[in-house]
Each structure stands twice: as structure tokens, then as C-alpha cells.
CSV table of C-alpha atoms in Angstrom, one decimal:
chain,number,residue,atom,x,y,z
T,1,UNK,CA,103.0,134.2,108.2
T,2,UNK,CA,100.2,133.3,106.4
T,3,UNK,CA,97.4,132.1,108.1
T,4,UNK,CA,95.0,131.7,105.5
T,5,UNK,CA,97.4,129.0,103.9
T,6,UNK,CA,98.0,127.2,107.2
T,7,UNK,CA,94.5,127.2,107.7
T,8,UNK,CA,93.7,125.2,104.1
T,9,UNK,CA,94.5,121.9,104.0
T,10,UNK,CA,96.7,121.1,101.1
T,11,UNK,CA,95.5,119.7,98.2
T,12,UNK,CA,98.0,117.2,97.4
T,13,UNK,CA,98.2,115.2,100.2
T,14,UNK,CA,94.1,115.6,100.7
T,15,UNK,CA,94.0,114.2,97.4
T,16,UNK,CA,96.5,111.4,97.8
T,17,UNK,CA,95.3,110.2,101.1
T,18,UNK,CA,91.8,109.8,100.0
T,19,UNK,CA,93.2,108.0,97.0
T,20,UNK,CA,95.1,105.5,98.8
T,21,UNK,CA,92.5,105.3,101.5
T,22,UNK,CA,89.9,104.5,99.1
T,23,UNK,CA,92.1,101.4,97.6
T,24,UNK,CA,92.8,99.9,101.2
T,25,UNK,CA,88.9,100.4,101.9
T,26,UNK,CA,88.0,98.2,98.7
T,27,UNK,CA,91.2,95.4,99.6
T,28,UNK,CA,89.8,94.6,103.0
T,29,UNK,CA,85.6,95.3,101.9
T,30,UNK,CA,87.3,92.6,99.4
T,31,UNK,CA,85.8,94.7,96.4
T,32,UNK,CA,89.5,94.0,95.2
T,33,UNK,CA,91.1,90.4,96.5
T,34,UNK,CA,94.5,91.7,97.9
T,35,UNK,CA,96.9,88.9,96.3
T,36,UNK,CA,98.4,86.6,98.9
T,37,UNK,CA,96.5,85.2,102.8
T,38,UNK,CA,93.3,86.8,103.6
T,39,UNK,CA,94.6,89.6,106.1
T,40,UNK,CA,90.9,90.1,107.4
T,41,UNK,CA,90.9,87.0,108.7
T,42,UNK,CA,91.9,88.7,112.3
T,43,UNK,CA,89.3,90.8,112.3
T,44,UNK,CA,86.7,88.3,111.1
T,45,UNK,CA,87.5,85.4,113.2
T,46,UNK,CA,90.1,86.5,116.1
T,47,UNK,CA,89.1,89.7,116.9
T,48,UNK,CA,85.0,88.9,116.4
T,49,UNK,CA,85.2,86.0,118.8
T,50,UNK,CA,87.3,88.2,121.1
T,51,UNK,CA,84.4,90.5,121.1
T,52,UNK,CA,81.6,88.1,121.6
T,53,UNK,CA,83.5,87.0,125.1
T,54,UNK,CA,84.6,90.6,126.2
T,55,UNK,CA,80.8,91.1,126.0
T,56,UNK,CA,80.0,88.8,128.9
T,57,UNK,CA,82.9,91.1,131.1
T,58,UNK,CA,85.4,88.6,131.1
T,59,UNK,CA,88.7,88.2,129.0
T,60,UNK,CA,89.4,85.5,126.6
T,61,UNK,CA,91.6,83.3,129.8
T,62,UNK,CA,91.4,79.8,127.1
T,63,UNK,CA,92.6,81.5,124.2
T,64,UNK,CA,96.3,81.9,124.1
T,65,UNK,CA,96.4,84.3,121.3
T,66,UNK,CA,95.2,87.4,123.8
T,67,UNK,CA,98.1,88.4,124.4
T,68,UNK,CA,97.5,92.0,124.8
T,69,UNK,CA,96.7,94.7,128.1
T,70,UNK,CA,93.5,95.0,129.4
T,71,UNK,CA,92.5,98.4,127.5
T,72,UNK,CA,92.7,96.5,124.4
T,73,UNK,CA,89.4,95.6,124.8
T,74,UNK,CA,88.4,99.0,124.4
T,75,UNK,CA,89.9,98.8,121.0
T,76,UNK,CA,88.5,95.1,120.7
T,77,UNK,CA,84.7,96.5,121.5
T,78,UNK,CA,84.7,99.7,119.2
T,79,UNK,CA,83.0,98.3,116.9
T,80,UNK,CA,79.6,98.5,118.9
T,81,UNK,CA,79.7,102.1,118.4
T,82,UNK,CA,78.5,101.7,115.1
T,83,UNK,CA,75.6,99.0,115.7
T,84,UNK,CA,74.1,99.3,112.1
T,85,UNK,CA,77.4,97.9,110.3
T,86,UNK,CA,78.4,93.7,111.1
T,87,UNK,CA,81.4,93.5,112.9
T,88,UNK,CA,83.9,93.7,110.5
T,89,UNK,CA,82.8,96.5,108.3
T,90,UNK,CA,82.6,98.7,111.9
T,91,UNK,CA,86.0,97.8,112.6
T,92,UNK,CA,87.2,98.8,109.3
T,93,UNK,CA,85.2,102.5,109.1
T,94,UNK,CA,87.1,102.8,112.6
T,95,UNK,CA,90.3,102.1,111.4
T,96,UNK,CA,90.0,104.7,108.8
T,97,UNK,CA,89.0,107.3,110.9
T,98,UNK,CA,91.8,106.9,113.2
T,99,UNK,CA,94.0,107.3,110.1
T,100,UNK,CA,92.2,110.4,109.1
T,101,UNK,CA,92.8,111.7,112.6
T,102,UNK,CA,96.1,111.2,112.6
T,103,UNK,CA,96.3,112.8,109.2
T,104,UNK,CA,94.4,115.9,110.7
T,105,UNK,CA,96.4,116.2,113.7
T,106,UNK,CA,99.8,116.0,111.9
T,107,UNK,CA,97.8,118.9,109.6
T,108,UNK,CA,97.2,121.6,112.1
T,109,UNK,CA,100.8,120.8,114.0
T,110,UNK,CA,102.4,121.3,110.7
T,111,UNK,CA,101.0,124.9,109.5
T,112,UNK,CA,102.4,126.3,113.1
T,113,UNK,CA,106.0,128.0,113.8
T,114,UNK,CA,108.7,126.1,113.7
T,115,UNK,CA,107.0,122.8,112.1
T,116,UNK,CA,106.9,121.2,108.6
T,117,UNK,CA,104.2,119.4,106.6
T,118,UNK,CA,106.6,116.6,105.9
T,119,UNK,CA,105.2,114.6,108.6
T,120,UNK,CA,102.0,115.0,106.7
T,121,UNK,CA,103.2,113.6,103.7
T,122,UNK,CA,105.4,110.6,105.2
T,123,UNK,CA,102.1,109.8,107.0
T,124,UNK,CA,100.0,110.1,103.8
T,125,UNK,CA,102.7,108.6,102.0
T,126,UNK,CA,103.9,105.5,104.1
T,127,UNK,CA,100.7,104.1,105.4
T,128,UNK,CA,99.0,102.6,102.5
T,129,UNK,CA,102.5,100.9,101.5
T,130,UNK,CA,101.9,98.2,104.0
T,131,UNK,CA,98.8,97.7,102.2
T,132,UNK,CA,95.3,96.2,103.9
T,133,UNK,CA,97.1,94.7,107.0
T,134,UNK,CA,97.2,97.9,108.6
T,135,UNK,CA,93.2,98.2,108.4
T,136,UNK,CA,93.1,94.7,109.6
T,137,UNK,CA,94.9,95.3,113.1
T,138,UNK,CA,94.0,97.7,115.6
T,139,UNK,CA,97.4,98.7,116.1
T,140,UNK,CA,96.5,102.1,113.6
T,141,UNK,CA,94.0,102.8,116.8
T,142,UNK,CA,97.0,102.7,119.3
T,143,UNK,CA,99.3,104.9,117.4
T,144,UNK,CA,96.7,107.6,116.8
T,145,UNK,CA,96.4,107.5,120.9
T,146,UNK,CA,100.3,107.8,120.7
T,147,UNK,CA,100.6,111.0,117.7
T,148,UNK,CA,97.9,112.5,119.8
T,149,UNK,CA,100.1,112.3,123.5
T,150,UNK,CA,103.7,113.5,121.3
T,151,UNK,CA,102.2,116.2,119.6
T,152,UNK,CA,100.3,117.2,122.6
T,153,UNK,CA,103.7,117.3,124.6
T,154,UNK,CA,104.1,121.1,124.2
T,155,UNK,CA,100.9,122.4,125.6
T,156,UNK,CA,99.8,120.1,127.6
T,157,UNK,CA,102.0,117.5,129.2
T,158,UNK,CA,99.3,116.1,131.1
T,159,UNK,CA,97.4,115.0,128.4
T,160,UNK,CA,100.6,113.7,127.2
T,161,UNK,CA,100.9,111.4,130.0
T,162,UNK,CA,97.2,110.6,130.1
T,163,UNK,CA,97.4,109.2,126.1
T,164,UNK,CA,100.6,107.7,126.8
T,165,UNK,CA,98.8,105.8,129.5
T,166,UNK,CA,95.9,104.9,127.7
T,167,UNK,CA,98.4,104.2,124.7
T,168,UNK,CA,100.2,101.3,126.9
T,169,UNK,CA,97.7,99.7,128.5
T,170,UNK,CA,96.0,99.0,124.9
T,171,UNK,CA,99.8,97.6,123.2
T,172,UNK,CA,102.4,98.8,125.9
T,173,UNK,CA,105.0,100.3,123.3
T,174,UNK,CA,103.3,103.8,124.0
T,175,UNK,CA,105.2,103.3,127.5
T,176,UNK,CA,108.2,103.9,125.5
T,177,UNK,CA,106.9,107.6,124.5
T,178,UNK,CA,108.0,108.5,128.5
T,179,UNK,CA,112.0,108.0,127.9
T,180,UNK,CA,112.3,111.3,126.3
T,181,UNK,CA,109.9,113.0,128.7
T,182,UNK,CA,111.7,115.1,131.5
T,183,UNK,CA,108.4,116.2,132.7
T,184,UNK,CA,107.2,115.9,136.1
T,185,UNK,CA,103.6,116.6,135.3
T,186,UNK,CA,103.5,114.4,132.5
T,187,UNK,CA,105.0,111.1,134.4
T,188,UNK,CA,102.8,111.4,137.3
T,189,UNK,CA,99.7,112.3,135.0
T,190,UNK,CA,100.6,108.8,133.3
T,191,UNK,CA,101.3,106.4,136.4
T,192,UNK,CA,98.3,107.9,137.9
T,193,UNK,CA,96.1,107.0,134.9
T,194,UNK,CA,97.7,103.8,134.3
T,195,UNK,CA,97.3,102.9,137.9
T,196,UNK,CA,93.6,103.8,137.9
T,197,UNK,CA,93.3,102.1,134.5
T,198,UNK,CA,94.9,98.7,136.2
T,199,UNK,CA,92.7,98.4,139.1
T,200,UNK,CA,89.4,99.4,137.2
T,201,UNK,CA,90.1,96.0,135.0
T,202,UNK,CA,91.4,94.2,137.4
T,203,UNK,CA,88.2,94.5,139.8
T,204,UNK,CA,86.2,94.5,137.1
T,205,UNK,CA,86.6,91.6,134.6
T,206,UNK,CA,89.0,88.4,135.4
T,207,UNK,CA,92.2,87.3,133.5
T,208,UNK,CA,93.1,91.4,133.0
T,209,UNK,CA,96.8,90.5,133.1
T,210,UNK,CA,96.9,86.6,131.7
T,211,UNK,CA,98.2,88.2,128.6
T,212,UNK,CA,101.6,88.6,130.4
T,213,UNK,CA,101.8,84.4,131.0
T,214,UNK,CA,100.8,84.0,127.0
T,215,UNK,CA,103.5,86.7,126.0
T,216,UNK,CA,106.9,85.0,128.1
T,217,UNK,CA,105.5,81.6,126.4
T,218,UNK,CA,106.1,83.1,122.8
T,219,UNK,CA,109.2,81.9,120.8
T,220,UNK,CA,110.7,83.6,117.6
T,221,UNK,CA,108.4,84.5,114.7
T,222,UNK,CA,109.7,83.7,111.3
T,223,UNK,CA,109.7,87.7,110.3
T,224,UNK,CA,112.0,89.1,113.3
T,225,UNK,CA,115.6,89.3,113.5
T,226,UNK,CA,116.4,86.1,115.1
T,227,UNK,CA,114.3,84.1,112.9
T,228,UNK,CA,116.7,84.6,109.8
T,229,UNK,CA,119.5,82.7,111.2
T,230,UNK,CA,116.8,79.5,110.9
T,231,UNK,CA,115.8,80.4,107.7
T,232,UNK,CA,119.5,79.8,106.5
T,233,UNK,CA,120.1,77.3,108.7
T,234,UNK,CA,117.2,75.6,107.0
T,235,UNK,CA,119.3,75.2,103.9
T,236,UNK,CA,122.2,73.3,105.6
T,237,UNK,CA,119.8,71.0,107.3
T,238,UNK,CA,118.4,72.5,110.2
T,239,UNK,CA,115.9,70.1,111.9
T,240,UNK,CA,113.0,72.1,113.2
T,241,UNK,CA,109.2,73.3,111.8
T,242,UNK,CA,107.2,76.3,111.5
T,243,UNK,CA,103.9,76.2,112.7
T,244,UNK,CA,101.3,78.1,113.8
T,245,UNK,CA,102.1,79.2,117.8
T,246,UNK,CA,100.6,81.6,119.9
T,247,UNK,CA,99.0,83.2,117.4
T,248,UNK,CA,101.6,83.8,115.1
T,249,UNK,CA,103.9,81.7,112.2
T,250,UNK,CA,106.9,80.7,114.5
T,251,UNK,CA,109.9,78.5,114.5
T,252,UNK,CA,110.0,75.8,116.9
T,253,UNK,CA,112.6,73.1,117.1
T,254,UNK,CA,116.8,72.8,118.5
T,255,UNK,CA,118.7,76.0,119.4
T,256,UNK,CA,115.2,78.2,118.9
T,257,UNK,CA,115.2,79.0,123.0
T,258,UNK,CA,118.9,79.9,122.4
T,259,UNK,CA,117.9,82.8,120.2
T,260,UNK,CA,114.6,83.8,121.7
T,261,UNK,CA,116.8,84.5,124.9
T,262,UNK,CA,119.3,86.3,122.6
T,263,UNK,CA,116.6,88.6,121.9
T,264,UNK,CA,115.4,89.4,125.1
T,265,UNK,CA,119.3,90.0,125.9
T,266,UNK,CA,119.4,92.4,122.7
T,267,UNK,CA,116.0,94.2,124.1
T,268,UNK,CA,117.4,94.5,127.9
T,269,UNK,CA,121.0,95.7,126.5
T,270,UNK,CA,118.5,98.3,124.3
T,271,UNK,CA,117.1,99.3,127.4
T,272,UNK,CA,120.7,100.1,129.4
T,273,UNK,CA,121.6,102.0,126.2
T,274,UNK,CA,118.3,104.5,126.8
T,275,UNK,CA,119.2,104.2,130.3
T,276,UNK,CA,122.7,105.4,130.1
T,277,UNK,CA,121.3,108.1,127.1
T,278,UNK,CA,118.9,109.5,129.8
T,279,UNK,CA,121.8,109.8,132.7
T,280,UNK,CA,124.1,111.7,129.7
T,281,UNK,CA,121.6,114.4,128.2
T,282,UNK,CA,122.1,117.4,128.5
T,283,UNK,CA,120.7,119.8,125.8
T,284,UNK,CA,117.5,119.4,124.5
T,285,UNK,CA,115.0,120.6,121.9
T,286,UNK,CA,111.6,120.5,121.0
T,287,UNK,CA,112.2,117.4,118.7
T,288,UNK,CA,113.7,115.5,121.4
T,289,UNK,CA,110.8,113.9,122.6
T,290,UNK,CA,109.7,112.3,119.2
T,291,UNK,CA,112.8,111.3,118.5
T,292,UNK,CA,114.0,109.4,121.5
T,293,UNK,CA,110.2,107.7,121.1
T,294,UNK,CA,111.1,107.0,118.0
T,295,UNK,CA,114.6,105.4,118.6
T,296,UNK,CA,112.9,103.4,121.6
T,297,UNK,CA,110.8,101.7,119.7
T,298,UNK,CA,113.3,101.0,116.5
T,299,UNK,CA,115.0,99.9,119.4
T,300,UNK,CA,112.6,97.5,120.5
T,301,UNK,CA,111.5,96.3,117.8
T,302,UNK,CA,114.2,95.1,116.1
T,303,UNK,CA,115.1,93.1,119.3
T,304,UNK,CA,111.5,91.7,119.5
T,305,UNK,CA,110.9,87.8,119.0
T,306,UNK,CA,108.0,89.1,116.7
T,307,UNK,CA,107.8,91.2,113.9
T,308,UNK,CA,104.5,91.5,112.6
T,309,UNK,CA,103.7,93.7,109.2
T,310,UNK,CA,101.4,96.1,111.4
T,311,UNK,CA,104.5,96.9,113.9
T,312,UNK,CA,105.4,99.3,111.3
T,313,UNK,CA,102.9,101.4,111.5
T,314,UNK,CA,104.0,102.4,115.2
T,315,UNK,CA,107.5,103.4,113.1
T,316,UNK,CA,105.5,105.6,110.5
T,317,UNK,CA,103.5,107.4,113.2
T,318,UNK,CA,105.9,108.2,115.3
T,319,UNK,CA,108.6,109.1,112.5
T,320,UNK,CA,105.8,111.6,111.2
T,321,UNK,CA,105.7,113.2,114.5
T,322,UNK,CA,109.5,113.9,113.9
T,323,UNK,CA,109.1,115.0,110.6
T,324,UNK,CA,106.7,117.7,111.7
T,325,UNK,CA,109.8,119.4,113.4
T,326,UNK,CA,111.8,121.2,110.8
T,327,UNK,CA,115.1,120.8,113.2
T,328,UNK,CA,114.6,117.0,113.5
T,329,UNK,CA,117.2,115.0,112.4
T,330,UNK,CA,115.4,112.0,112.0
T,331,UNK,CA,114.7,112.4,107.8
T,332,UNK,CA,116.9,109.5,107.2
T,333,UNK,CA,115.6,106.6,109.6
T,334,UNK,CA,112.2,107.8,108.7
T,335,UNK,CA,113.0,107.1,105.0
T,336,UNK,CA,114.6,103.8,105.8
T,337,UNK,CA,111.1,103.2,107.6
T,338,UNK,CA,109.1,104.3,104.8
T,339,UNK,CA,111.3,101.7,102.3
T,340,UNK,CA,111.0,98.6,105.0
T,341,UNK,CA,106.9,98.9,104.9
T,342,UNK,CA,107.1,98.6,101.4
T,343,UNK,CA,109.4,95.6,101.7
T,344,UNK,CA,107.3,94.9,104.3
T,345,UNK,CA,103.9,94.2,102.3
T,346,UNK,CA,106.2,92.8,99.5
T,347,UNK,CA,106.8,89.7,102.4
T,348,UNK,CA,103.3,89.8,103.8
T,349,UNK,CA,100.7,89.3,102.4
T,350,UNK,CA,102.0,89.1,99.0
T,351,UNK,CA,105.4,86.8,99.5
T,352,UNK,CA,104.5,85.1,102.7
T,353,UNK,CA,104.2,81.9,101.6
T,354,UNK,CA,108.1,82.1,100.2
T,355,UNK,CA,108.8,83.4,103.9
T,356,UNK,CA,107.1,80.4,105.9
T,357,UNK,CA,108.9,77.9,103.2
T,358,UNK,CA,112.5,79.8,103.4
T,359,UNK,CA,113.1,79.8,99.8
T,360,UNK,CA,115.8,82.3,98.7
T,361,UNK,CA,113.1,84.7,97.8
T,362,UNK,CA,111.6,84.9,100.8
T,363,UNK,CA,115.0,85.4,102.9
T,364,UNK,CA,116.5,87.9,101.0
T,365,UNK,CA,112.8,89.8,101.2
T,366,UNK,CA,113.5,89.6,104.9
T,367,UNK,CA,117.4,90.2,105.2
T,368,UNK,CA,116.9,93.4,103.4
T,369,UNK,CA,113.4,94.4,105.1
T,370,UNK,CA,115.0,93.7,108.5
T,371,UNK,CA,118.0,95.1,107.4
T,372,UNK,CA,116.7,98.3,106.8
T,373,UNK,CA,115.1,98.7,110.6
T,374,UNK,CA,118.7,97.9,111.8
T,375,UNK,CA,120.3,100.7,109.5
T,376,UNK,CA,117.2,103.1,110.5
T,377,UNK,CA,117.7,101.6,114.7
T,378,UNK,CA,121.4,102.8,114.2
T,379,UNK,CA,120.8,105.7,112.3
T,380,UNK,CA,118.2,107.5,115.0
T,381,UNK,CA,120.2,106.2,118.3
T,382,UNK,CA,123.3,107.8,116.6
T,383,UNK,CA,121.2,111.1,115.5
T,384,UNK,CA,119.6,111.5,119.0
T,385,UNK,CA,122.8,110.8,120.7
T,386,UNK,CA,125.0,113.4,118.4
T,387,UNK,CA,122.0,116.0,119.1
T,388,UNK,CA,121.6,115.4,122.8
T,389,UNK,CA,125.0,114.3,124.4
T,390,UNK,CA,127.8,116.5,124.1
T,391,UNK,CA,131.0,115.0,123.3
T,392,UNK,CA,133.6,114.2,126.2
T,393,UNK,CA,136.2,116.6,126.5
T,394,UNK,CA,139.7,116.0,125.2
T,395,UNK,CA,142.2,115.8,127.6
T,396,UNK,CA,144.8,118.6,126.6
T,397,UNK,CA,147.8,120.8,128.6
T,398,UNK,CA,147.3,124.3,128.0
T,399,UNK,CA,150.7,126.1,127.7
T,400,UNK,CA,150.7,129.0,130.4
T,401,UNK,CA,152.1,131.4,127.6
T,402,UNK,CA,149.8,130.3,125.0
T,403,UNK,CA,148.8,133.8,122.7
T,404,UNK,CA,144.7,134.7,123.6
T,405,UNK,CA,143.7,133.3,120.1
T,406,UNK,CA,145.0,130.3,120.6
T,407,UNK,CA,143.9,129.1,124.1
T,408,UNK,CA,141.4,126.1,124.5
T,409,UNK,CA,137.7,127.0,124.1
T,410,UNK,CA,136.6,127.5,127.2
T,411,UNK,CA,139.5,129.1,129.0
């Protein structure tokens, strides 16, 4: 093996990330006016007034829009680690640096036995497609916390559960990184953090766990998979608005409860499937562990009332992390991740306004973005299932004079 090689970091993706960094660095410093809404405007606005009343130790309890754990705050406040930048600019310089952690951590796992550098390159590759959203959110934070805990699943399962921990009680989809854990260590390492994380905010600052009221009050956002049956429907006369709700561009008028609890029965018929996937494994593999993370949240996603553009960066993390396994089977769903994002910034910022109006435009941007998370949801359950479950057994009769070549295997 070469060790000098794995110890260089390779050009090309150095060289493209810094790029591509670079551009989304002058998009949301607005050097270059991204084309479509302002995506900064979070940051700015939300996520500054967030910050001026996390300061006082309470959570925002009047503003709906927190809708998020308690350790988001953490995330919320990091941009008083860098008190000589205004509020915004810190938040972005974070943002990049948890991207360039990521991009070093998926570096060193690569060069080692057994792993590939293609999870460096789908992470080099796919992040800057969703253009300057994804340095406008914090959600690039949270899924550096969640590549950290997967790839640290080998060595250390502790710290695995610890991150995954940390990881939910900033976003909670990082809980999903458990269901291909069969570790002991790294299951009580996370309840116990959690646990210890919950009652420090709870005693601490008040509303810790208002966000859960906000979050059952949301109804269906106009980029999930629910939402395109009104944006047809729209065409034939549907009688019902988009507005501005919870935080995000919603429909709201007859039949939209109808849907919304479709969802939730889509995302709780998601959950029996990894239920019944859990019961029914029985070989395993390194990879096995990114990749039911990775088919958990596809999973959950796609059943979500809400969509966002910056949900897709949770997909590109974690299908790096099963890129980095040269037996993962995942190279397919990750490509139909990578293609969605790029849909995905083709819708928002730079289409939205066809997507809020319905025009045909807009659907079709959204039939074939969501489209492709269903092909890639389908794709990774059936890949992970295939690799993990062994087929039932046929039922056959055995001749008792069948020739030695010729009995059943297994006889």
C-alpha cells in the first residue's frame, strides 16, 4: 500500500472543492446575486433574531417557526465564536468549515483498507449543486455531527452514539443513524447523552421542547410529495391557497389534512418496514450501517410533509459515507441523490416562484425532483434488503435416491 499517496490529499477534488466553495462564499457574501429569493434571508432575519433571544437563556416560545430540538441553539449561537464578523458573515465562515471537515474526514477514511475516495468526490461533487441554500441553513452543521458518528462507527462506537445524540437533539434525523447499529455500547452511549442533553435544557432555559407543539401543527409544504397532488389539482379547480405557514410555503385549503395524515401514515408504514428489516437481518458488513442510515432517512424524507432544498444535504452526507465503502451497494441511489439536488436548486431558488404558482414548469421540476428520491428510496431499501436478508427458502421434496451432485444445497 502506499502510504505516501493516502497521506496526500488529491489534487482534483482539493482543487474543485475550493472552486465551488469559493463561488457559494461570493452567492451568499452576495458578491454574486444568486438569481431567484434571497436564500440568506434565514440567516439574516430568522436565525439573527433567534440568536438575540437564545442570548437571554430562553427559547423563542412566540415564534412558531422554532420548530427545532433544544441543541439547535448550539448551532443557532455559533456564530459568537467568531465575535469580530456581524452575525451573518460568522455563520457563513462556519458553514464552510463544517463542509471542509466533512471533506477531510471523508479524506483520511478513504485512503484506508477497504475504502474508496468516491465518497470524497460525491461530497465535493454534490454539495455545491444545491447552490447557496446549503450555506444558508445549519443543516450542513448537523450532518458533519452525523459523517463524524458513521465514520467513527468502526473504532469507536461510543463516540458514535455520543454524535448521533448530539446529531438528534440539534435536527432529530441523526436518530435514524441508530437503526443499523447492533451495538450495545453505541445505543447506551447515545440514550445516556441524549438523556443528559434533555434535562440540562430543560432545567436550564424554558420552552426546550415547544418545538414538538409547532411541528404536529405543520400541514404540507408545496415541495414534498403530497403537495403535488394539489399542484395538479390546481389546474382542474382546486379551491385552496399557498401561503406562508409555520415557517415555510404551504398549501392550506379542502382535503389538505387528508394528505398531511397520508404522510404521516406513509412515514409510520416506513418505520414498520425498518422494523421488520431489523427483526430479518442476518448478515452484515461494514457498509451496513451507512446504508440502512441512508435508506432511513430516504425513507423519511420522502414521507415528510416538508421537503425543504437543504434536506438534501443530509442525503449527500450520508450517501458519501457509503461511497467510502468500496463493497457498498449504494452507487446508484447516491447518483439519483446527486441528480435530485441539482433539480433541486433548479426549483429553489432559481424556479420557485413557478413552484408557489403551479405552472407546468414548476410541477414537472417537482414530479421529476421528487421522483428521483422515490426511485433512489426504492433503490437503497431494495439494495440493503438484498445485501442483508437472505432469501426464504423454497419449499422442495428431496428424492431419497437423489445422486450426491444433485441433492439440495444444504443437505
Amino acid at each position: 500500500m502506499d502510504t505516501n499517496g493516502a497521506r496526500r490529499f488529491p489534487a482534483a477534488p482539493a482543487a474543485l472543492w475550493a472552486a465551488t466553495r469559493a463561488v457559494l462564499l461570493l452567492c451568499v457574501f452576495k458578491v454574486y446575486v444568486f438569481p431567484g429569493p434571497d436564500v440568506t434571508s434565514d440567516v439574516s432575519v430568522i436565525y439573527r433574531g433567534w440568536y438575540e433571544v437564545l442570548r437571554q437563556g430562553t427559547f423563542p416560545l412566540d415564534d412558531v417557526t422554532w420548530q427545532y430540538p433544544p441543541a439547535a441553539a448550539l448551532a443557532i449561537l455559533s456564530p459568537a465564536l467568531l465575535p469580530f464578523l456581524d452575525y451573518p458573515a460568522a455563520f457563513y465562515v462556519l458553514a464552510c468549515a463544517a463542509d471542509l471537515v466533512v471533506l477531510a474526514l471523508l479524506w483520511r477514511t478513504g485512503g484506508r483498507s477497504g475504502r474508496s475516495r468516491r465518497g470524497l468526490w460525491a461530497w465535493t461533487a454534490g454539495v455545491p449543486l444545491l447552490g447557496p441554500t446549503v450555506y444558508a441553513r445549519y443543516d450542513l452543521m448537523v450532518t458533519a455531527v452525523a459523517v463524524a458518528a458513521l465514520l467513527a462507527a468502526a473504532r469507536h462506537p461510543r463516540v458514535t452514539g455520543v454524535l448521533t445524540a448530539l446529531g438528534a437533539m440539534v435536527k432529530v434525523w441523526p436518530a435514524l443513524l441508530l437503526v443499523g447499529s447492533f451495538r450495545r455500547r453505541t445505543w447506551g452511549a447515545a440514550a445516556v447523552t441524549a438523556a443528559g442533553l434533555a434535562a440540562l435544557f430543560a432545567v436550564s432555559m424554558p420552552g426546550a421542547f415547544a418545538f414538538l407543539t409547532f411541528q404536529r401543527d405543520r400541514g404540507t409544504e408545496v415541495e414534498s410529495l403530497g403537495a403535488l397532488v394539489f399542484h395538479v389539482a390546481r389546474h382542474f379547480g382546486w379551491e385552496g391557497q399557498v401561503l406562508l405557514n409555520y415557517g415555510s410555503i404551504e398549501f392550506l385549503g379542502p382535503y389538505v389534512d387528508v394528505v398531511s395524515t397520508g404522510a404521516l401514515v406513509l412515514t409510520g408504514a416506513a418505520f414498520g418496514w425498518l422494523v421488520i428489516w431489523r427483526l430479518r437481518v442476518t448478515r452484515r458488513n461494514p457498509a451496513t450501517l451507512a446504508e440502512a442510515a441512508f435508506t432511513a432517512v430516504l425513507l423519511f424524507t420522502v414521507t415528510s410533509r416538508v421537503i425543504s432544498p437543504q434536506y438534501l444535504v443530509w442525503l449527500i452526507g450520508l450517501a458519501a459515507v457509503c461511497l467510502t465503502y468500496r463493497s457498498s451497494r449504494m452507487g446508484l441511489p447516491a447518483v439519483l441523490v446527486l441528480t435530485a439536488s441539482l433539480v433541486t436548486v433548479l426549483e429553489f431558488p432559481l424556479g420557485f416562484i413557478h413552484v408557489v404558482t403551479s405552472d407546468w414548469y414548476g410541477v414537472t421540476l417537482m414530479f421529476v425532483r421528487n421522483g428521483l428520491l422515490v426511485a433512489a428510496t426504492f433503490s437503497a431499501g431494495r439494495r440493503l434488503w438484498r445485501s442483508t436478508v437472505p432469501p426464504a427458502p423454497a419449499a422442495r421434496v428431496t428424492p431419497r435416491s437423489a445422486p450426491a451432485d444433485e441433492a439440495p444445497v444444504g443437505s
